[in-house]
Amino acid sequence: MRLEKCWFCSSTIYPGHGIQFVRNDAKIFRFCRSKCHKNFKMKRNPRKVKWTKAYRKLHGKELNKDATFELERRRNRPERYDRNVVQNTIKALKRIEEIRLKREEKFWENRMKVKKDKRADLEELKQNIHLVKAPVALQEDPSLALPKKMEKVKVKVEMREAGETRAMEE
Amino acid sequence: MIQIQTYLDVADNSGARKLMCIRILGTGNQKYAATGNIIIAVVKEAIPNMFLKRSEVVRAVAACTRKGVKRCNGMFLGFDDNAAVIVNQEGNPKGTRIFGPVARELREYNFARIVSLAPEVL
Protein backbone atom coordinates (compact mmCIF):
# COMPACT_ATOMS: atom_id res chain seq x y z
CA MET A 1 0.00 0.00 0.00
CA ARG A 2 1.33 3.38 -0.88
CA LEU A 3 -0.15 6.76 -0.03
CA GLU A 4 -0.17 8.77 -3.21
CA LYS A 5 -0.56 12.49 -3.75
CA CYS A 6 -3.46 13.92 -5.67
CA TRP A 7 -2.25 15.28 -8.98
CA PHE A 8 -4.43 18.33 -8.72
CA CYS A 9 -4.49 19.46 -5.12
CA SER A 10 -1.50 17.48 -3.74
CA SER A 11 -3.39 16.07 -0.81
CA THR A 12 -2.80 12.48 0.33
CA ILE A 13 -4.97 9.83 -1.25
CA TYR A 14 -5.84 7.11 1.25
CA PRO A 15 -6.89 3.63 0.10
CA GLY A 16 -10.47 3.47 -1.06
CA HIS A 17 -10.59 7.09 -2.08
CA GLY A 18 -10.47 8.73 -5.41
CA ILE A 19 -10.01 7.78 -9.02
CA GLN A 20 -6.97 7.03 -11.11
CA PHE A 21 -6.93 7.95 -14.75
CA VAL A 22 -4.57 6.41 -17.29
CA ARG A 23 -3.78 8.47 -20.34
CA ASN A 24 -2.90 6.81 -23.61
CA ASP A 25 0.78 7.47 -23.07
CA ALA A 26 0.46 5.38 -19.87
CA LYS A 27 0.84 8.33 -17.51
CA ILE A 28 -1.29 7.84 -14.41
CA PHE A 29 -3.14 10.77 -12.85
CA ARG A 30 -4.41 10.22 -9.36
CA PHE A 31 -7.18 12.29 -7.84
CA CYS A 32 -8.28 12.39 -4.24
CA ARG A 33 -11.89 13.24 -4.97
CA SER A 34 -14.25 14.06 -7.79
CA LYS A 35 -13.66 17.79 -7.31
CA CYS A 36 -10.07 17.41 -8.45
CA HIS A 37 -11.05 14.93 -11.15
CA LYS A 38 -13.63 17.30 -12.58
CA ASN A 39 -11.22 20.20 -12.54
CA PHE A 40 -8.75 18.05 -14.44
CA LYS A 41 -11.38 17.16 -17.02
CA MET A 42 -12.04 20.88 -17.46
CA LYS A 43 -8.35 21.13 -18.32
CA ARG A 44 -7.65 23.53 -15.51
CA ASN A 45 -4.06 24.14 -14.58
CA PRO A 46 -3.56 23.44 -10.86
CA ARG A 47 -0.93 26.15 -10.75
CA LYS A 48 -3.66 28.68 -11.46
CA VAL A 49 -6.35 27.30 -9.17
CA LYS A 50 -6.11 29.10 -5.87
CA TRP A 51 -6.92 26.35 -3.40
CA THR A 52 -4.34 23.85 -4.61
CA LYS A 53 -0.96 23.35 -2.98
CA ALA A 54 0.71 23.89 -6.35
CA TYR A 55 -0.68 27.43 -6.52
CA ARG A 56 0.14 28.20 -2.91
CA LYS A 57 3.72 27.06 -3.22
CA LEU A 58 4.20 28.84 -6.50
CA HIS A 59 2.88 32.13 -5.11
CA GLY A 60 4.85 32.00 -1.87
CA LYS A 61 1.87 31.40 0.41
CA GLU A 62 3.42 28.25 1.80
CA LEU A 63 6.83 26.85 2.57
CA ASN A 64 8.20 25.35 -0.61
CA LYS A 65 12.00 25.16 -0.56
CA ASP A 66 13.09 23.33 2.53
CA ALA A 67 15.33 20.44 3.43
CA THR A 68 12.47 18.61 5.18
CA PHE A 69 10.81 17.93 1.83
CA GLU A 70 13.73 15.79 0.74
CA LEU A 71 12.46 12.84 2.79
CA GLU A 72 9.24 12.56 0.82
CA ARG A 73 10.91 12.72 -2.54
CA ARG A 74 10.41 9.57 -4.52
CA ARG A 75 13.47 7.41 -4.97
CA ASN A 76 13.43 4.74 -7.66
CA ARG A 77 16.40 2.86 -6.28
CA PRO A 78 15.21 -0.19 -4.26
CA GLU A 79 16.76 -0.51 -0.82
CA ARG A 80 17.80 -3.82 0.61
CA TYR A 81 15.82 -4.52 3.74
CA ASP A 82 17.76 -3.74 6.88
CA ARG A 83 16.06 -3.71 10.25
CA ASN A 84 18.16 -0.88 11.62
CA VAL A 85 17.56 1.27 8.57
CA VAL A 86 13.81 0.74 8.90
CA GLN A 87 13.80 1.65 12.59
CA ASN A 88 15.90 4.73 12.04
CA THR A 89 13.70 5.80 9.16
CA ILE A 90 10.58 5.53 11.26
CA LYS A 91 12.12 7.66 13.98
CA ALA A 92 13.32 10.16 11.42
CA LEU A 93 9.89 10.29 9.82
CA LYS A 94 8.27 11.45 13.04
CA ARG A 95 10.95 13.97 13.86
CA ILE A 96 11.09 15.44 10.39
CA GLU A 97 7.31 15.76 10.38
CA GLU A 98 7.51 17.79 13.60
CA ILE A 99 10.22 20.02 12.21
CA ARG A 100 8.35 20.56 8.98
CA LEU A 101 5.17 21.57 10.77
CA LYS A 102 7.06 24.02 12.95
CA ARG A 103 8.73 25.54 9.94
CA GLU A 104 5.43 25.87 8.11
CA GLU A 105 3.90 27.62 11.11
CA LYS A 106 6.85 29.97 11.29
CA PHE A 107 6.50 30.74 7.61
CA TRP A 108 2.80 31.54 8.11
CA GLU A 109 3.52 33.75 11.10
CA ASN A 110 6.10 35.69 9.16
CA ARG A 111 3.67 36.13 6.33
CA MET A 112 0.90 37.37 8.65
CA LYS A 113 3.15 39.52 10.82
CA VAL A 114 2.76 42.78 8.91
CA LYS A 115 -1.02 42.52 8.72
CA LYS A 116 -1.29 41.34 12.33
CA ASP A 117 0.45 44.42 13.68
CA LYS A 118 -1.88 46.71 11.79
CA ARG A 119 -4.89 44.78 13.02
CA ALA A 120 -3.73 45.03 16.62
CA ASP A 121 -3.27 48.76 16.31
CA LEU A 122 -6.73 49.18 14.84
CA GLU A 123 -8.27 47.24 17.71
CA GLU A 124 -6.45 49.32 20.26
CA LEU A 125 -7.61 52.55 18.67
CA LYS A 126 -11.23 51.39 18.60
CA GLN A 127 -11.18 50.37 22.23
CA ASN A 128 -9.46 53.49 23.50
CA ILE A 129 -11.17 56.07 21.31
CA HIS A 130 -12.43 57.77 24.50
CA LEU A 131 -8.90 59.00 25.08
CA VAL A 132 -8.95 60.68 21.74
CA LYS A 133 -12.58 61.75 21.61
CA ALA A 134 -15.03 61.97 24.47
CA PRO A 135 -17.85 59.39 24.29
CA VAL A 136 -20.48 62.02 25.11
CA ALA A 137 -19.33 64.04 22.13
CA LEU A 138 -19.67 60.96 19.96
CA GLN A 139 -23.22 60.36 21.15
CA GLU A 140 -24.29 63.95 20.60
CA ASP A 141 -22.83 64.24 17.19
CA PRO A 142 -22.47 60.89 15.39
CA SER A 143 -20.65 62.59 12.53
CA LEU A 144 -17.66 62.72 14.84
CA ALA A 145 -17.57 58.93 14.87
CA LEU A 146 -14.54 57.06 13.62
CA PRO A 147 -14.30 56.98 9.85
CA LYS A 148 -13.75 53.64 8.15
CA LYS A 149 -10.31 54.62 6.89
CA MET A 150 -8.03 55.41 9.76
CA GLU A 151 -5.69 57.78 7.98
CA LYS A 152 -7.00 61.09 9.23
CA VAL A 153 -8.74 61.31 12.59
CA LYS A 154 -10.21 64.65 13.67
CA VAL A 155 -9.65 65.22 17.35
CA LYS A 156 -12.08 67.51 19.17
CA VAL A 157 -11.35 67.96 22.82
CA GLU A 158 -13.90 70.01 24.74
CA MET A 159 -12.74 71.84 27.83
CA ARG A 160 -15.47 70.47 30.15
CA GLU A 161 -14.71 66.77 29.42
CA ALA A 162 -10.98 67.31 29.56
CA GLY A 163 -11.37 68.81 33.05
CA GLU A 164 -13.38 65.75 34.18
CA THR A 165 -10.81 63.25 32.98
CA ARG A 166 -8.09 65.22 34.67
CA ALA A 167 -10.07 65.07 37.90
CA MET A 168 -10.46 61.28 37.56
CA GLU A 169 -6.74 60.88 37.07
CA GLU A 170 -6.10 62.78 40.28
CA MET B 1 -19.17 -0.21 -19.97
CA ILE B 2 -19.22 -1.23 -23.61
CA GLN B 3 -22.61 -1.90 -25.11
CA ILE B 4 -24.06 -2.56 -28.53
CA GLN B 5 -23.28 0.25 -30.96
CA THR B 6 -20.24 1.33 -28.96
CA TYR B 7 -17.27 2.30 -31.06
CA LEU B 8 -13.97 0.98 -29.82
CA ASP B 9 -10.45 1.82 -30.87
CA VAL B 10 -8.33 -1.10 -31.95
CA ALA B 11 -5.21 -1.51 -29.87
CA ASP B 12 -3.31 -3.86 -32.14
CA ASN B 13 -1.85 -3.95 -35.62
CA SER B 14 -4.41 -6.27 -37.18
CA GLY B 15 -5.46 -3.66 -39.72
CA ALA B 16 -8.70 -2.44 -38.25
CA ARG B 17 -8.91 1.02 -36.78
CA LYS B 18 -12.38 1.20 -35.31
CA LEU B 19 -14.84 -1.47 -34.25
CA MET B 20 -18.49 -1.24 -33.43
CA CYS B 21 -19.77 -3.65 -30.85
CA ILE B 22 -22.75 -5.69 -32.00
CA ARG B 23 -22.98 -8.32 -29.31
CA ILE B 24 -21.58 -9.06 -25.87
CA LEU B 25 -20.66 -12.65 -25.21
CA GLY B 26 -21.23 -14.17 -21.84
CA THR B 27 -23.87 -15.68 -19.66
CA GLY B 28 -27.34 -14.29 -19.91
CA ASN B 29 -28.42 -11.20 -21.73
CA GLN B 30 -25.49 -9.02 -20.71
CA LYS B 31 -26.00 -5.34 -21.31
CA TYR B 32 -22.44 -4.16 -20.75
CA ALA B 33 -18.98 -5.43 -21.40
CA ALA B 34 -16.10 -4.56 -19.14
CA THR B 35 -12.38 -5.19 -19.44
CA GLY B 36 -11.81 -8.84 -20.22
CA ASN B 37 -15.18 -9.58 -21.78
CA ILE B 38 -15.28 -10.80 -25.34
CA ILE B 39 -17.49 -8.93 -27.75
CA ILE B 40 -18.50 -9.46 -31.33
CA ALA B 41 -17.82 -6.41 -33.38
CA VAL B 42 -17.92 -5.20 -36.93
CA VAL B 43 -14.96 -3.39 -38.44
CA LYS B 44 -16.04 0.15 -39.21
CA GLU B 45 -12.73 1.58 -40.28
CA ALA B 46 -9.68 -0.25 -41.51
CA ILE B 47 -6.23 0.43 -42.86
CA PRO B 48 -6.14 -0.47 -46.54
CA ASN B 49 -4.40 -3.62 -47.79
CA MET B 50 -4.45 -5.60 -44.55
CA PHE B 51 -6.10 -8.91 -43.83
CA LEU B 52 -9.03 -7.26 -42.02
CA LYS B 53 -11.41 -5.27 -44.10
CA ARG B 54 -14.26 -2.92 -43.44
CA SER B 55 -17.60 -4.51 -42.44
CA GLU B 56 -16.02 -7.76 -41.37
CA VAL B 57 -17.42 -9.34 -38.24
CA VAL B 58 -14.73 -10.19 -35.69
CA ARG B 59 -14.32 -11.13 -32.08
CA ALA B 60 -12.53 -8.76 -29.79
CA VAL B 61 -11.72 -8.46 -26.12
CA ALA B 62 -12.14 -5.15 -24.34
CA ALA B 63 -8.64 -4.20 -23.24
CA CYS B 64 -9.38 -0.88 -21.56
CA THR B 65 -12.54 1.08 -20.90
CA ARG B 66 -13.25 4.67 -19.97
CA LYS B 67 -15.45 3.53 -17.13
CA GLY B 68 -12.57 1.52 -15.81
CA VAL B 69 -12.16 -1.23 -13.31
CA LYS B 70 -12.51 -1.36 -9.56
CA ARG B 71 -9.72 -3.12 -7.82
CA CYS B 72 -9.80 -4.92 -4.48
CA ASN B 73 -7.70 -2.23 -2.84
CA GLY B 74 -10.49 0.27 -3.55
CA MET B 75 -8.84 1.80 -6.55
CA PHE B 76 -10.82 2.85 -9.60
CA LEU B 77 -8.71 2.88 -12.73
CA GLY B 78 -10.14 4.47 -15.86
CA PHE B 79 -8.49 4.82 -19.25
CA ASP B 80 -8.51 7.48 -21.90
CA ASP B 81 -10.59 5.57 -24.44
CA ASN B 82 -12.41 2.31 -25.07
CA ALA B 83 -9.98 -0.04 -26.76
CA ALA B 84 -10.21 -3.63 -27.89
CA VAL B 85 -7.83 -6.26 -29.14
CA ILE B 86 -9.08 -8.47 -31.97
CA VAL B 87 -8.89 -12.16 -31.09
CA ASN B 88 -9.67 -15.44 -32.78
CA GLN B 89 -11.89 -18.25 -31.52
CA GLU B 90 -9.29 -19.54 -29.05
CA GLY B 91 -8.62 -16.12 -27.58
CA ASN B 92 -5.27 -15.44 -29.20
CA PRO B 93 -4.73 -11.98 -30.64
CA LYS B 94 -4.85 -11.71 -34.41
CA GLY B 95 -2.28 -8.95 -34.52
CA THR B 96 1.35 -9.14 -33.52
CA ARG B 97 1.70 -5.87 -31.60
CA ILE B 98 -0.40 -4.11 -29.00
CA PHE B 99 -0.46 -0.34 -28.65
CA GLY B 100 -1.16 1.62 -25.53
CA PRO B 101 -1.69 0.51 -21.94
CA VAL B 102 -4.01 -2.36 -21.05
CA ALA B 103 -5.66 -3.31 -17.79
CA ARG B 104 -4.19 -6.02 -15.62
CA GLU B 105 -7.61 -7.74 -15.48
CA LEU B 106 -6.83 -9.38 -18.83
CA ARG B 107 -4.45 -11.75 -17.10
CA GLU B 108 -7.28 -13.07 -14.92
CA TYR B 109 -9.36 -13.72 -18.01
CA ASN B 110 -6.52 -15.83 -19.48
CA PHE B 111 -5.31 -13.42 -22.12
CA ALA B 112 -1.68 -13.91 -21.16
CA ARG B 113 -0.45 -13.40 -24.71
CA ILE B 114 -2.05 -9.96 -24.91
CA VAL B 115 -0.62 -9.01 -21.54
CA SER B 116 2.85 -10.09 -22.60
CA LEU B 117 2.66 -8.10 -25.83
CA ALA B 118 1.34 -4.94 -24.23
CA PRO B 119 3.84 -2.13 -23.74
CA GLU B 120 2.28 -1.16 -20.42
CA VAL B 121 0.02 -3.18 -18.13
CA LEU B 122 -1.69 -1.11 -15.47
Coordinates of C-alpha atoms in Angstrom, one line a residue:
Chain A
M1 CA 0.0 0.0 0.0
R2 CA 1.3 3.4 -0.9
L3 CA -0.1 6.8 0.0
E4 CA -0.2 8.8 -3.2
K5 CA -0.6 12.5 -3.7
C6 CA -3.5 13.9 -5.7
W7 CA -2.2 15.3 -9.0
F8 CA -4.4 18.3 -8.7
C9 CA -4.5 19.5 -5.1
S10 CA -1.5 17.5 -3.7
S11 CA -3.4 16.1 -0.8
T12 CA -2.8 12.5 0.3
I13 CA -5.0 9.8 -1.2
Y14 CA -5.8 7.1 1.2
P15 CA -6.9 3.6 0.1
G16 CA -10.5 3.5 -1.1
H17 CA -10.6 7.1 -2.1
G18 CA -10.5 8.7 -5.4
I19 CA -10.0 7.8 -9.0
Q20 CA -7.0 7.0 -11.1
F21 CA -6.9 8.0 -14.8
V22 CA -4.6 6.4 -17.3
R23 CA -3.8 8.5 -20.3
N24 CA -2.9 6.8 -23.6
D25 CA 0.8 7.5 -23.1
A26 CA 0.5 5.4 -19.9
K27 CA 0.8 8.3 -17.5
I28 CA -1.3 7.8 -14.4
F29 CA -3.1 10.8 -12.9
R30 CA -4.4 10.2 -9.4
F31 CA -7.2 12.3 -7.8
C32 CA -8.3 12.4 -4.2
R33 CA -11.9 13.2 -5.0
S34 CA -14.2 14.1 -7.8
K35 CA -13.7 17.8 -7.3
C36 CA -10.1 17.4 -8.4
H37 CA -11.0 14.9 -11.1
K38 CA -13.6 17.3 -12.6
N39 CA -11.2 20.2 -12.5
F40 CA -8.8 18.1 -14.4
K41 CA -11.4 17.2 -17.0
M42 CA -12.0 20.9 -17.5
K43 CA -8.4 21.1 -18.3
R44 CA -7.7 23.5 -15.5
N45 CA -4.1 24.1 -14.6
P46 CA -3.6 23.4 -10.9
R47 CA -0.9 26.1 -10.8
K48 CA -3.7 28.7 -11.5
V49 CA -6.3 27.3 -9.2
K50 CA -6.1 29.1 -5.9
W51 CA -6.9 26.3 -3.4
T52 CA -4.3 23.8 -4.6
K53 CA -1.0 23.4 -3.0
A54 CA 0.7 23.9 -6.3
Y55 CA -0.7 27.4 -6.5
R56 CA 0.1 28.2 -2.9
K57 CA 3.7 27.1 -3.2
L58 CA 4.2 28.8 -6.5
H59 CA 2.9 32.1 -5.1
G60 CA 4.8 32.0 -1.9
K61 CA 1.9 31.4 0.4
E62 CA 3.4 28.3 1.8
L63 CA 6.8 26.8 2.6
N64 CA 8.2 25.4 -0.6
K65 CA 12.0 25.2 -0.6
D66 CA 13.1 23.3 2.5
A67 CA 15.3 20.4 3.4
T68 CA 12.5 18.6 5.2
F69 CA 10.8 17.9 1.8
E70 CA 13.7 15.8 0.7
L71 CA 12.5 12.8 2.8
E72 CA 9.2 12.6 0.8
R73 CA 10.9 12.7 -2.5
R74 CA 10.4 9.6 -4.5
R75 CA 13.5 7.4 -5.0
N76 CA 13.4 4.7 -7.7
R77 CA 16.4 2.9 -6.3
P78 CA 15.2 -0.2 -4.3
E79 CA 16.8 -0.5 -0.8
R80 CA 17.8 -3.8 0.6
Y81 CA 15.8 -4.5 3.7
D82 CA 17.8 -3.7 6.9
R83 CA 16.1 -3.7 10.2
N84 CA 18.2 -0.9 11.6
V85 CA 17.6 1.3 8.6
V86 CA 13.8 0.7 8.9
Q87 CA 13.8 1.7 12.6
N88 CA 15.9 4.7 12.0
T89 CA 13.7 5.8 9.2
I90 CA 10.6 5.5 11.3
K91 CA 12.1 7.7 14.0
A92 CA 13.3 10.2 11.4
L93 CA 9.9 10.3 9.8
K94 CA 8.3 11.5 13.0
R95 CA 11.0 14.0 13.9
I96 CA 11.1 15.4 10.4
E97 CA 7.3 15.8 10.4
E98 CA 7.5 17.8 13.6
I99 CA 10.2 20.0 12.2
R100 CA 8.4 20.6 9.0
L101 CA 5.2 21.6 10.8
K102 CA 7.1 24.0 12.9
R103 CA 8.7 25.5 9.9
E104 CA 5.4 25.9 8.1
E105 CA 3.9 27.6 11.1
K106 CA 6.9 30.0 11.3
F107 CA 6.5 30.7 7.6
W108 CA 2.8 31.5 8.1
E109 CA 3.5 33.7 11.1
N110 CA 6.1 35.7 9.2
R111 CA 3.7 36.1 6.3
M112 CA 0.9 37.4 8.6
K113 CA 3.1 39.5 10.8
V114 CA 2.8 42.8 8.9
K115 CA -1.0 42.5 8.7
K116 CA -1.3 41.3 12.3
D117 CA 0.5 44.4 13.7
K118 CA -1.9 46.7 11.8
R119 CA -4.9 44.8 13.0
A120 CA -3.7 45.0 16.6
D121 CA -3.3 48.8 16.3
L122 CA -6.7 49.2 14.8
E123 CA -8.3 47.2 17.7
E124 CA -6.4 49.3 20.3
L125 CA -7.6 52.6 18.7
K126 CA -11.2 51.4 18.6
Q127 CA -11.2 50.4 22.2
N128 CA -9.5 53.5 23.5
I129 CA -11.2 56.1 21.3
H130 CA -12.4 57.8 24.5
L131 CA -8.9 59.0 25.1
V132 CA -9.0 60.7 21.7
K133 CA -12.6 61.7 21.6
A134 CA -15.0 62.0 24.5
P135 CA -17.9 59.4 24.3
V136 CA -20.5 62.0 25.1
A137 CA -19.3 64.0 22.1
L138 CA -19.7 61.0 20.0
Q139 CA -23.2 60.4 21.2
E140 CA -24.3 63.9 20.6
D141 CA -22.8 64.2 17.2
P142 CA -22.5 60.9 15.4
S143 CA -20.6 62.6 12.5
L144 CA -17.7 62.7 14.8
A145 CA -17.6 58.9 14.9
L146 CA -14.5 57.1 13.6
P147 CA -14.3 57.0 9.8
K148 CA -13.8 53.6 8.2
K149 CA -10.3 54.6 6.9
M150 CA -8.0 55.4 9.8
E151 CA -5.7 57.8 8.0
K152 CA -7.0 61.1 9.2
V153 CA -8.7 61.3 12.6
K154 CA -10.2 64.7 13.7
V155 CA -9.7 65.2 17.4
K156 CA -12.1 67.5 19.2
V157 CA -11.3 68.0 22.8
E158 CA -13.9 70.0 24.7
M159 CA -12.7 71.8 27.8
R160 CA -15.5 70.5 30.1
E161 CA -14.7 66.8 29.4
A162 CA -11.0 67.3 29.6
G163 CA -11.4 68.8 33.1
E164 CA -13.4 65.7 34.2
T165 CA -10.8 63.3 33.0
R166 CA -8.1 65.2 34.7
A167 CA -10.1 65.1 37.9
M168 CA -10.5 61.3 37.6
E169 CA -6.7 60.9 37.1
E170 CA -6.1 62.8 40.3
Chain B
M1 CA -19.2 -0.2 -20.0
I2 CA -19.2 -1.2 -23.6
Q3 CA -22.6 -1.9 -25.1
I4 CA -24.1 -2.6 -28.5
Q5 CA -23.3 0.3 -31.0
T6 CA -20.2 1.3 -29.0
Y7 CA -17.3 2.3 -31.1
L8 CA -14.0 1.0 -29.8
D9 CA -10.4 1.8 -30.9
V10 CA -8.3 -1.1 -32.0
A11 CA -5.2 -1.5 -29.9
D12 CA -3.3 -3.9 -32.1
N13 CA -1.9 -3.9 -35.6
S14 CA -4.4 -6.3 -37.2
G15 CA -5.5 -3.7 -39.7
A16 CA -8.7 -2.4 -38.2
R17 CA -8.9 1.0 -36.8
K18 CA -12.4 1.2 -35.3
L19 CA -14.8 -1.5 -34.2
M20 CA -18.5 -1.2 -33.4
C21 CA -19.8 -3.7 -30.9
I22 CA -22.7 -5.7 -32.0
R23 CA -23.0 -8.3 -29.3
I24 CA -21.6 -9.1 -25.9
L25 CA -20.7 -12.7 -25.2
G26 CA -21.2 -14.2 -21.8
T27 CA -23.9 -15.7 -19.7
G28 CA -27.3 -14.3 -19.9
N29 CA -28.4 -11.2 -21.7
Q30 CA -25.5 -9.0 -20.7
K31 CA -26.0 -5.3 -21.3
Y32 CA -22.4 -4.2 -20.8
A33 CA -19.0 -5.4 -21.4
A34 CA -16.1 -4.6 -19.1
T35 CA -12.4 -5.2 -19.4
G36 CA -11.8 -8.8 -20.2
N37 CA -15.2 -9.6 -21.8
I38 CA -15.3 -10.8 -25.3
I39 CA -17.5 -8.9 -27.7
I40 CA -18.5 -9.5 -31.3
A41 CA -17.8 -6.4 -33.4
V42 CA -17.9 -5.2 -36.9
V43 CA -15.0 -3.4 -38.4
K44 CA -16.0 0.2 -39.2
E45 CA -12.7 1.6 -40.3
A46 CA -9.7 -0.2 -41.5
I47 CA -6.2 0.4 -42.9
P48 CA -6.1 -0.5 -46.5
N49 CA -4.4 -3.6 -47.8
M50 CA -4.4 -5.6 -44.5
F51 CA -6.1 -8.9 -43.8
L52 CA -9.0 -7.3 -42.0
K53 CA -11.4 -5.3 -44.1
R54 CA -14.3 -2.9 -43.4
S55 CA -17.6 -4.5 -42.4
E56 CA -16.0 -7.8 -41.4
V57 CA -17.4 -9.3 -38.2
V58 CA -14.7 -10.2 -35.7
R59 CA -14.3 -11.1 -32.1
A60 CA -12.5 -8.8 -29.8
V61 CA -11.7 -8.5 -26.1
A62 CA -12.1 -5.1 -24.3
A63 CA -8.6 -4.2 -23.2
C64 CA -9.4 -0.9 -21.6
T65 CA -12.5 1.1 -20.9
R66 CA -13.2 4.7 -20.0
K67 CA -15.5 3.5 -17.1
G68 CA -12.6 1.5 -15.8
V69 CA -12.2 -1.2 -13.3
K70 CA -12.5 -1.4 -9.6
R71 CA -9.7 -3.1 -7.8
C72 CA -9.8 -4.9 -4.5
N73 CA -7.7 -2.2 -2.8
G74 CA -10.5 0.3 -3.5
M75 CA -8.8 1.8 -6.5
F76 CA -10.8 2.8 -9.6
L77 CA -8.7 2.9 -12.7
G78 CA -10.1 4.5 -15.9
F79 CA -8.5 4.8 -19.3
D80 CA -8.5 7.5 -21.9
D81 CA -10.6 5.6 -24.4
N82 CA -12.4 2.3 -25.1
A83 CA -10.0 0.0 -26.8
A84 CA -10.2 -3.6 -27.9
V85 CA -7.8 -6.3 -29.1
I86 CA -9.1 -8.5 -32.0
V87 CA -8.9 -12.2 -31.1
N88 CA -9.7 -15.4 -32.8
Q89 CA -11.9 -18.2 -31.5
E90 CA -9.3 -19.5 -29.1
G91 CA -8.6 -16.1 -27.6
N92 CA -5.3 -15.4 -29.2
P93 CA -4.7 -12.0 -30.6
K94 CA -4.8 -11.7 -34.4
G95 CA -2.3 -8.9 -34.5
T96 CA 1.4 -9.1 -33.5
R97 CA 1.7 -5.9 -31.6
I98 CA -0.4 -4.1 -29.0
F99 CA -0.5 -0.3 -28.7
G100 CA -1.2 1.6 -25.5
P101 CA -1.7 0.5 -21.9
V102 CA -4.0 -2.4 -21.0
A103 CA -5.7 -3.3 -17.8
R104 CA -4.2 -6.0 -15.6
E105 CA -7.6 -7.7 -15.5
L106 CA -6.8 -9.4 -18.8
R107 CA -4.5 -11.7 -17.1
E108 CA -7.3 -13.1 -14.9
Y109 CA -9.4 -13.7 -18.0
N110 CA -6.5 -15.8 -19.5
F111 CA -5.3 -13.4 -22.1
A112 CA -1.7 -13.9 -21.2
R113 CA -0.5 -13.4 -24.7
I114 CA -2.0 -10.0 -24.9
V115 CA -0.6 -9.0 -21.5
S116 CA 2.9 -10.1 -22.6
L117 CA 2.7 -8.1 -25.8
A118 CA 1.3 -4.9 -24.2
P119 CA 3.8 -2.1 -23.7
E120 CA 2.3 -1.2 -20.4
V121 CA 0.0 -3.2 -18.1
L122 CA -1.7 -1.1 -15.5

